[in-house]
PDB file of C-alpha atoms in Angstrom:
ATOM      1  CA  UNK A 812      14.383  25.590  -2.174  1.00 68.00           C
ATOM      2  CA  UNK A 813      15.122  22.178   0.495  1.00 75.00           C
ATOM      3  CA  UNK A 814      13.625  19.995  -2.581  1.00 83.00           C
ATOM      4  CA  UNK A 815      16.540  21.964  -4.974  1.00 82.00           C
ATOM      5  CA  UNK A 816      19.138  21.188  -2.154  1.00 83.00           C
ATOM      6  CA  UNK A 817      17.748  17.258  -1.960  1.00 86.00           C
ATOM      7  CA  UNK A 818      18.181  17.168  -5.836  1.00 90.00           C
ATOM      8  CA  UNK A 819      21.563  18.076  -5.747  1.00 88.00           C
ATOM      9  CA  UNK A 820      22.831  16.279  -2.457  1.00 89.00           C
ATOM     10  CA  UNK A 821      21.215  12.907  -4.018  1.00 91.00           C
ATOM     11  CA  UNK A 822      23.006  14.152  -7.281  1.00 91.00           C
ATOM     12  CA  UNK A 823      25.956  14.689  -5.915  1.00 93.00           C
ATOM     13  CA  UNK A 824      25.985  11.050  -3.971  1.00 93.00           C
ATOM     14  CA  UNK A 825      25.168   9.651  -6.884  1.00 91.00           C
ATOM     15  CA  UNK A 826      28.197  11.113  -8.609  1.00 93.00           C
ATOM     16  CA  UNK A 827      30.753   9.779  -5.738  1.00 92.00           C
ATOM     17  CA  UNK A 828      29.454   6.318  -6.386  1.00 92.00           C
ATOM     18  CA  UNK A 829      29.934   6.170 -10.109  1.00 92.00           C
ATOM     19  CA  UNK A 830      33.308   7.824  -9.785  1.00 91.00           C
ATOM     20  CA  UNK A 831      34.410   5.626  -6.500  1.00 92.00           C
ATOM     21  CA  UNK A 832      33.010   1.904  -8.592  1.00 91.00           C
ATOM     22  CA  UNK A 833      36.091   1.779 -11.083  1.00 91.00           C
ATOM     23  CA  UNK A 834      38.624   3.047  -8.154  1.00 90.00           C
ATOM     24  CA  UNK A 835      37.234   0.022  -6.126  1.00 91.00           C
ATOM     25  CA  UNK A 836      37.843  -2.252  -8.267  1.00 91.00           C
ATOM     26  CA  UNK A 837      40.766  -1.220  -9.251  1.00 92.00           C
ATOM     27  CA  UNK A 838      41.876  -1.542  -5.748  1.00 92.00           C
ATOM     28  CA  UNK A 839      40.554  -5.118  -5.252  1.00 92.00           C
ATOM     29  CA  UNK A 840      42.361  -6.366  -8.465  1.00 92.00           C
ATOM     30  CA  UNK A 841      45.416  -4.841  -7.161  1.00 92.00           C
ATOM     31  CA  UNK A 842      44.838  -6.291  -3.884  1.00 91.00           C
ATOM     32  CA  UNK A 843      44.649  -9.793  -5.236  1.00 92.00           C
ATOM     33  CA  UNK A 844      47.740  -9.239  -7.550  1.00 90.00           C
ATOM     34  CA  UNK A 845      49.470  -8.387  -4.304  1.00 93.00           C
ATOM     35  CA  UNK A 846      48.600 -10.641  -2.041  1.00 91.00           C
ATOM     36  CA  UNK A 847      50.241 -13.785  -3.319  1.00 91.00           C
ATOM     37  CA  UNK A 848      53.339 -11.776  -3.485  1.00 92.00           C
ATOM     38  CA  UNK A 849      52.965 -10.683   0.185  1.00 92.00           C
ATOM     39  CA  UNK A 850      52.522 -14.141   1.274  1.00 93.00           C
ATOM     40  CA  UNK A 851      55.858 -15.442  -0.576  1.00 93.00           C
ATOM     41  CA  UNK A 852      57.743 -12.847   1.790  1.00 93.00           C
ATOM     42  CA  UNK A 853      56.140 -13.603   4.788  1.00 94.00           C
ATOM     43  CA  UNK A 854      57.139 -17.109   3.665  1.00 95.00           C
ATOM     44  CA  UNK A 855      60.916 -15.615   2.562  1.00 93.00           C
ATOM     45  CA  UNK A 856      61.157 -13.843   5.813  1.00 93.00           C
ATOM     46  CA  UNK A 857      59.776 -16.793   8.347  1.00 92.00           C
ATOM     47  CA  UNK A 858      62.915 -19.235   6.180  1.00 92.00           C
ATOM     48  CA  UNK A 859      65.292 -16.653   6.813  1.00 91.00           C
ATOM     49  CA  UNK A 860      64.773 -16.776  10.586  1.00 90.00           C
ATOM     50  CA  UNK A 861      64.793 -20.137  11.232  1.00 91.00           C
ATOM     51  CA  UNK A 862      68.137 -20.430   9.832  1.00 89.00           C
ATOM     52  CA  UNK A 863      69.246 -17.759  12.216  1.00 81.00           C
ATOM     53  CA  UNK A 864      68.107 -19.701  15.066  1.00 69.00           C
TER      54      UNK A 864
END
């Protein structure tokens, strides 16, 4: 009975990672898409405060 219950919890871990591998990298290619954009606003936002000043 516990060895059926081991199956099935290693099972079912090894179901979450296949299932969470193309959603991380998914995320990380996203992430880098993003981030260059981010840093042009920071940059965008940083100009338009100095020429408040």
């Amino acid at each position: 009975m516990f060895g059926l219950l081991k199956s099935l919890g290693g099972l079912a871990a090894d179901v979450v990672q296949v299932v969470a591998a193309p959603v991380e990298m998914v995320v990380d290619v996203a992430a880098a898409a993003v981030k260059p954009a981010a840093e042009v606003a920071k940059e965008l936002v940083a100009d338009v405060k100095s020429l408040k000043d």
